[in-house]
């Protein structure tokens, strides 16, 4: 199944800017690869969008943002295949301006 | 064009958002700012009470009263703002599951801080400090730090909850 999500926050710039949309394949059952962008239901940070930094057979996936402001991979820890909500297939850039970071 | 259609759909029905959030500035949370603001409110109420004990106020006293009241307003607002930020940005599902009374506690803090703005009763400020101390205790325990209570080493010499931090 396919689903759209809207990006908030700046940790995935310059790939994704706040307000951009992504089209995701929901709940992928196949093994994901390094550098793929995924939406994950993280136990601490809830629904986040990050890039796979490392795919380990036994520990799941290590995640990273695309810029230095992102929460670190160490902080994010490893996530399981089950926690991957969607695999990003397509980005739709949005010219509409939105707040760059909701936490500030 | 596709983005325009999605914007229209988002405006009408809403599209779920996913966070690509940054944590460098956002991770610096500490309830001590709210606790010190509470102590300031208490101290300001004490100073206002001292003025009210005078048989007659001079122009200088009126000026001082005006200043103290203004500061009380500012520090009460600061308590509300600091608690709101930690509650809104730091407390997420795992912390709320660990401390299920957080929403109710924060709401009480908001109401009590407003009462401190409206009145000069010391009871309100003491109650506010105890609530904010309870919030600080939850905050530190959610980060796996135990806490202890000590009398702050300056006026108004009230009990404050501090974290037991590890020495490096």
Tab-separated table of C-alpha atoms in Angstrom:
chain	number	residue	atom	x	y	z
A	1	UNK	CA	0.000	0.000	0.000
A	2	UNK	CA	1.132	3.560	-0.673
A	3	UNK	CA	0.833	6.532	1.623
A	4	UNK	CA	1.857	10.204	1.692
A	5	UNK	CA	3.601	11.826	4.640
A	6	UNK	CA	4.580	15.440	5.234
A	7	UNK	CA	8.069	16.244	6.522
A	8	UNK	CA	8.641	18.492	9.540
A	9	UNK	CA	12.050	19.453	10.889
A	10	UNK	CA	15.382	19.995	9.186
A	11	UNK	CA	17.486	16.927	9.930
A	12	UNK	CA	16.998	15.515	6.414
A	13	UNK	CA	18.051	18.646	4.519
A	14	UNK	CA	19.210	19.057	1.804
A	15	UNK	CA	17.369	15.897	0.668
A	16	UNK	CA	14.071	16.802	2.305
A	17	UNK	CA	12.966	20.219	3.503
A	18	UNK	CA	10.208	20.973	6.018
A	19	UNK	CA	6.876	20.875	4.199
A	20	UNK	CA	7.993	18.420	1.502
A	21	UNK	CA	5.832	15.375	0.907
A	22	UNK	CA	7.055	11.809	0.536
A	23	UNK	CA	5.268	8.855	-1.012
A	24	UNK	CA	5.942	5.673	0.949
A	25	UNK	CA	5.462	1.976	0.452
A	26	UNK	CA	3.935	1.038	3.790
A	27	UNK	CA	5.214	-1.818	5.923
A	28	UNK	CA	7.826	-3.235	3.538
A	29	UNK	CA	8.384	-6.913	4.333
A	30	UNK	CA	11.603	-7.272	2.349
A	31	UNK	CA	15.069	-6.534	3.678
A	32	UNK	CA	15.977	-2.857	3.331
A	33	UNK	CA	19.340	-1.548	2.215
A	34	UNK	CA	21.828	1.040	3.361
A	35	UNK	CA	21.060	4.616	2.187
A	36	UNK	CA	17.336	4.025	1.707
A	37	UNK	CA	15.121	6.650	3.370
A	38	UNK	CA	12.513	5.236	5.721
A	39	UNK	CA	9.699	6.320	8.023
A	40	UNK	CA	10.122	4.591	11.365
A	41	UNK	CA	7.965	4.327	14.446
A	42	UNK	CA	10.785	4.957	16.890
A	43	UNK	CA	10.243	3.870	20.528
A	44	UNK	CA	11.553	7.201	21.849
A	45	UNK	CA	11.093	9.760	19.065
A	46	UNK	CA	7.892	8.287	17.604
A	47	UNK	CA	7.283	8.727	13.869
A	48	UNK	CA	10.514	9.918	12.278
A	49	UNK	CA	12.030	9.978	8.817
A	50	UNK	CA	15.694	9.037	8.530
A	51	UNK	CA	18.203	7.355	6.235
A	52	UNK	CA	19.471	3.819	6.872
A	53	UNK	CA	23.111	4.101	7.842
A	54	UNK	CA	23.684	0.423	8.390
A	55	UNK	CA	21.595	-2.735	7.942
A	56	UNK	CA	22.609	-5.518	10.319
A	57	UNK	CA	21.219	-9.036	10.098
A	58	UNK	CA	20.741	-9.491	13.807
A	59	UNK	CA	20.346	-5.942	15.206
A	60	UNK	CA	18.066	-4.311	12.632
A	61	UNK	CA	18.789	-0.887	11.168
A	62	UNK	CA	20.937	2.004	12.333
A	63	UNK	CA	19.570	5.394	11.221
A	64	UNK	CA	20.993	8.808	10.479
A	65	UNK	CA	19.846	12.216	9.316
A	66	UNK	CA	21.282	13.910	6.253
A	67	UNK	CA	22.891	16.782	8.117
A	68	UNK	CA	24.827	17.458	11.283
A	69	UNK	CA	21.840	18.826	13.174
A	70	UNK	CA	20.166	15.432	13.240
A	71	UNK	CA	19.839	13.378	16.381
A	72	UNK	CA	22.904	11.127	16.299
A	73	UNK	CA	22.817	7.477	15.209
A	74	UNK	CA	24.026	6.514	18.688
A	75	UNK	CA	21.096	8.318	20.234
A	76	UNK	CA	18.629	6.800	17.773
A	77	UNK	CA	19.985	3.271	18.347
A	78	UNK	CA	18.934	0.295	16.242
A	79	UNK	CA	15.373	-0.182	15.064
A	80	UNK	CA	13.708	-3.439	14.032
A	81	UNK	CA	12.148	-4.300	10.670
A	82	UNK	CA	8.716	-4.226	12.361
A	83	UNK	CA	9.193	-0.606	13.396
A	84	UNK	CA	9.698	0.501	9.777
A	85	UNK	CA	6.401	2.122	8.808
A	86	UNK	CA	7.305	3.004	5.245
A	87	UNK	CA	10.007	3.028	2.596
A	88	UNK	CA	10.252	6.380	0.820
A	89	UNK	CA	9.780	5.928	-2.931
A	90	UNK	CA	9.260	9.481	-4.071
A	91	UNK	CA	9.784	13.025	-2.846
A	92	UNK	CA	7.441	15.878	-3.768
A	93	UNK	CA	9.161	19.184	-3.069
A	94	UNK	CA	6.889	21.854	-1.669
A	95	UNK	CA	7.381	25.567	-2.236
A	96	UNK	CA	4.992	26.438	0.563
A	97	UNK	CA	6.955	27.782	3.486
A	98	UNK	CA	6.525	26.111	6.853
A	99	UNK	CA	8.242	26.504	10.195
A	100	UNK	CA	11.736	25.085	9.848
A	101	UNK	CA	11.829	23.444	13.248
A	102	UNK	CA	8.780	22.962	15.416
A	103	UNK	CA	10.766	22.695	18.635
A	104	UNK	CA	12.285	26.172	18.511
B	1	UNK	CA	1.352	20.919	-9.404
B	2	UNK	CA	1.397	17.649	-7.441
B	3	UNK	CA	2.585	19.591	-4.396
B	4	UNK	CA	-0.319	22.012	-4.896
B	5	UNK	CA	-2.819	19.161	-4.953
B	6	UNK	CA	-1.240	17.640	-1.865
B	7	UNK	CA	-1.330	21.030	-0.113
B	8	UNK	CA	-5.044	21.293	-0.884
B	9	UNK	CA	-5.623	17.737	0.347
B	10	UNK	CA	-3.525	18.447	3.450
B	11	UNK	CA	-5.519	21.606	4.206
B	12	UNK	CA	-8.830	19.775	3.879
B	13	UNK	CA	-8.111	16.334	5.312
B	14	UNK	CA	-4.628	16.523	6.824
B	15	UNK	CA	-1.606	14.438	5.899
B	16	UNK	CA	0.296	12.725	8.721
B	17	UNK	CA	3.634	14.304	9.407
B	18	UNK	CA	6.950	12.594	10.087
B	19	UNK	CA	9.672	14.283	12.102
B	20	UNK	CA	13.082	14.941	10.657
B	21	UNK	CA	13.879	16.820	13.795
B	22	UNK	CA	17.149	18.112	15.078
B	23	UNK	CA	18.154	17.604	18.660
B	24	UNK	CA	21.189	19.781	19.154
B	25	UNK	CA	19.434	22.846	20.567
B	26	UNK	CA	16.353	20.950	21.697
B	27	UNK	CA	18.055	18.538	24.080
B	28	UNK	CA	19.034	21.165	26.618
B	29	UNK	CA	16.226	20.869	29.144
B	30	UNK	CA	16.544	21.566	32.852
B	31	UNK	CA	13.701	22.313	35.289
B	32	UNK	CA	16.052	24.338	37.509
B	33	UNK	CA	15.091	27.485	35.570
B	34	UNK	CA	11.451	26.981	36.577
B	35	UNK	CA	12.458	26.147	40.142
B	36	UNK	CA	14.551	29.322	40.467
B	37	UNK	CA	11.663	31.324	38.996
B	38	UNK	CA	9.399	29.809	41.696
B	39	UNK	CA	11.868	30.821	44.394
B	40	UNK	CA	11.929	34.311	42.909
B	41	UNK	CA	8.129	34.515	43.109
B	42	UNK	CA	8.290	33.467	46.763
B	43	UNK	CA	11.006	36.031	47.514
B	44	UNK	CA	9.080	38.782	45.737
B	45	UNK	CA	5.925	37.981	47.716
B	46	UNK	CA	7.982	38.180	50.925
B	47	UNK	CA	9.307	41.599	49.902
B	48	UNK	CA	5.800	42.811	49.010
B	49	UNK	CA	4.579	41.623	52.439
B	50	UNK	CA	7.412	43.544	54.112
B	51	UNK	CA	6.225	46.705	52.399
B	52	UNK	CA	2.624	46.078	53.402
B	53	UNK	CA	3.713	45.899	57.062
B	54	UNK	CA	4.786	49.547	56.932
B	55	UNK	CA	2.260	51.961	58.530
B	56	UNK	CA	2.624	54.431	55.673
B	57	UNK	CA	4.119	54.101	52.220
B	58	UNK	CA	6.332	56.770	50.716
B	59	UNK	CA	6.621	57.519	47.019
B	60	UNK	CA	9.775	55.393	46.985
B	61	UNK	CA	7.815	52.517	48.539
B	62	UNK	CA	5.119	52.794	45.867
B	63	UNK	CA	7.810	52.728	43.235
B	64	UNK	CA	9.350	49.640	44.850
B	65	UNK	CA	5.937	47.946	45.108
B	66	UNK	CA	5.319	48.564	41.448
B	67	UNK	CA	8.680	47.069	40.570
B	68	UNK	CA	8.219	44.001	42.802
B	69	UNK	CA	4.761	43.320	41.369
B	70	UNK	CA	6.079	43.570	37.838
B	71	UNK	CA	8.911	41.143	38.629
B	72	UNK	CA	6.466	38.729	40.282
B	73	UNK	CA	4.441	38.752	37.065
B	74	UNK	CA	7.535	38.094	34.950
B	75	UNK	CA	8.829	35.207	37.097
B	76	UNK	CA	5.380	33.579	37.356
B	77	UNK	CA	5.176	33.697	33.568
B	78	UNK	CA	8.676	32.248	33.363
B	79	UNK	CA	7.581	29.235	35.457
B	80	UNK	CA	4.711	28.616	33.039
B	81	UNK	CA	6.882	29.009	29.961
B	82	UNK	CA	9.725	26.764	31.177
B	83	UNK	CA	7.376	23.995	32.304
B	84	UNK	CA	5.393	24.187	29.056
B	85	UNK	CA	8.548	23.758	26.980
B	86	UNK	CA	9.778	20.690	28.898
B	87	UNK	CA	6.293	19.185	28.960
B	88	UNK	CA	5.647	19.862	25.271
B	89	UNK	CA	9.062	19.096	23.809
B	90	UNK	CA	10.740	16.625	26.149
B	91	UNK	CA	7.898	14.513	27.567
B	92	UNK	CA	6.881	11.943	24.972
B	93	UNK	CA	4.977	8.655	25.173
B	94	UNK	CA	7.617	6.680	27.165
B	95	UNK	CA	7.989	9.443	29.780
B	96	UNK	CA	4.207	9.932	29.986
B	97	UNK	CA	3.719	6.195	30.491
B	98	UNK	CA	6.321	6.289	33.257
B	99	UNK	CA	4.687	9.345	34.889
B	100	UNK	CA	0.996	9.227	33.952
B	101	UNK	CA	0.054	12.176	36.175
B	102	UNK	CA	2.253	14.606	34.173
B	103	UNK	CA	-0.592	16.264	32.232
B	104	UNK	CA	-2.583	16.850	35.398
B	105	UNK	CA	0.526	18.094	37.244
B	106	UNK	CA	1.385	20.571	34.480
B	107	UNK	CA	-2.170	21.861	34.426
B	108	UNK	CA	-2.033	22.432	38.191
B	109	UNK	CA	1.264	24.306	37.732
B	110	UNK	CA	-0.370	26.572	35.122
B	111	UNK	CA	-3.305	27.370	37.408
B	112	UNK	CA	-1.154	27.911	40.485
B	113	UNK	CA	1.305	30.160	38.632
B	114	UNK	CA	-1.670	32.244	37.485
B	115	UNK	CA	-2.854	32.450	41.096
B	116	UNK	CA	0.617	33.747	42.022
B	117	UNK	CA	0.215	36.489	39.433
B	118	UNK	CA	-3.227	37.463	40.713
B	119	UNK	CA	-2.555	37.419	44.454
B	120	UNK	CA	0.171	37.988	47.032
B	121	UNK	CA	-0.632	34.985	49.242
B	122	UNK	CA	2.554	33.097	50.134
B	123	UNK	CA	0.602	29.792	50.217
B	124	UNK	CA	0.129	29.942	46.439
B	125	UNK	CA	3.845	30.350	45.805
B	126	UNK	CA	4.740	27.577	48.267
B	127	UNK	CA	2.264	25.292	46.527
B	128	UNK	CA	3.699	26.270	43.147
B	129	UNK	CA	7.220	25.379	44.301
B	130	UNK	CA	6.086	21.968	45.592
B	131	UNK	CA	4.375	21.227	42.254
B	132	UNK	CA	7.398	22.311	40.230
B	133	UNK	CA	9.639	20.233	42.504
B	134	UNK	CA	7.409	17.236	41.797
B	135	UNK	CA	7.729	17.938	38.062
B	136	UNK	CA	11.535	18.224	38.409
B	137	UNK	CA	11.613	14.900	40.254
B	138	UNK	CA	9.710	13.200	37.393
B	139	UNK	CA	11.974	14.851	34.830
B	140	UNK	CA	15.216	13.667	36.452
B	141	UNK	CA	13.923	10.176	37.189
B	142	UNK	CA	12.832	9.834	33.541
B	143	UNK	CA	16.495	10.444	32.699
B	144	UNK	CA	17.572	7.805	35.245
B	145	UNK	CA	18.931	10.290	37.778
B	146	UNK	CA	17.818	10.005	41.375
B	147	UNK	CA	17.024	13.225	43.224
B	148	UNK	CA	17.441	14.720	46.674
B	149	UNK	CA	15.765	17.606	48.443
B	150	UNK	CA	17.768	20.410	50.039
B	151	UNK	CA	17.129	23.903	51.325
B	152	UNK	CA	18.330	26.399	48.719
B	153	UNK	CA	21.333	28.352	50.061
B	154	UNK	CA	19.749	31.788	49.565
B	155	UNK	CA	16.460	33.499	50.373
B	156	UNK	CA	13.695	32.388	50.518
B	157	UNK	CA	15.501	29.256	51.889
B	158	UNK	CA	12.907	26.773	50.690
B	159	UNK	CA	13.098	23.079	49.775
B	160	UNK	CA	14.254	22.389	46.239
B	161	UNK	CA	14.598	19.060	44.411
B	162	UNK	CA	18.044	18.612	42.826
B	163	UNK	CA	19.408	15.774	40.649
B	164	UNK	CA	22.194	13.526	41.934
B	165	UNK	CA	24.634	13.973	39.064
B	166	UNK	CA	27.697	11.788	38.583
B	167	UNK	CA	31.090	13.340	39.197
B	168	UNK	CA	33.451	13.149	36.246
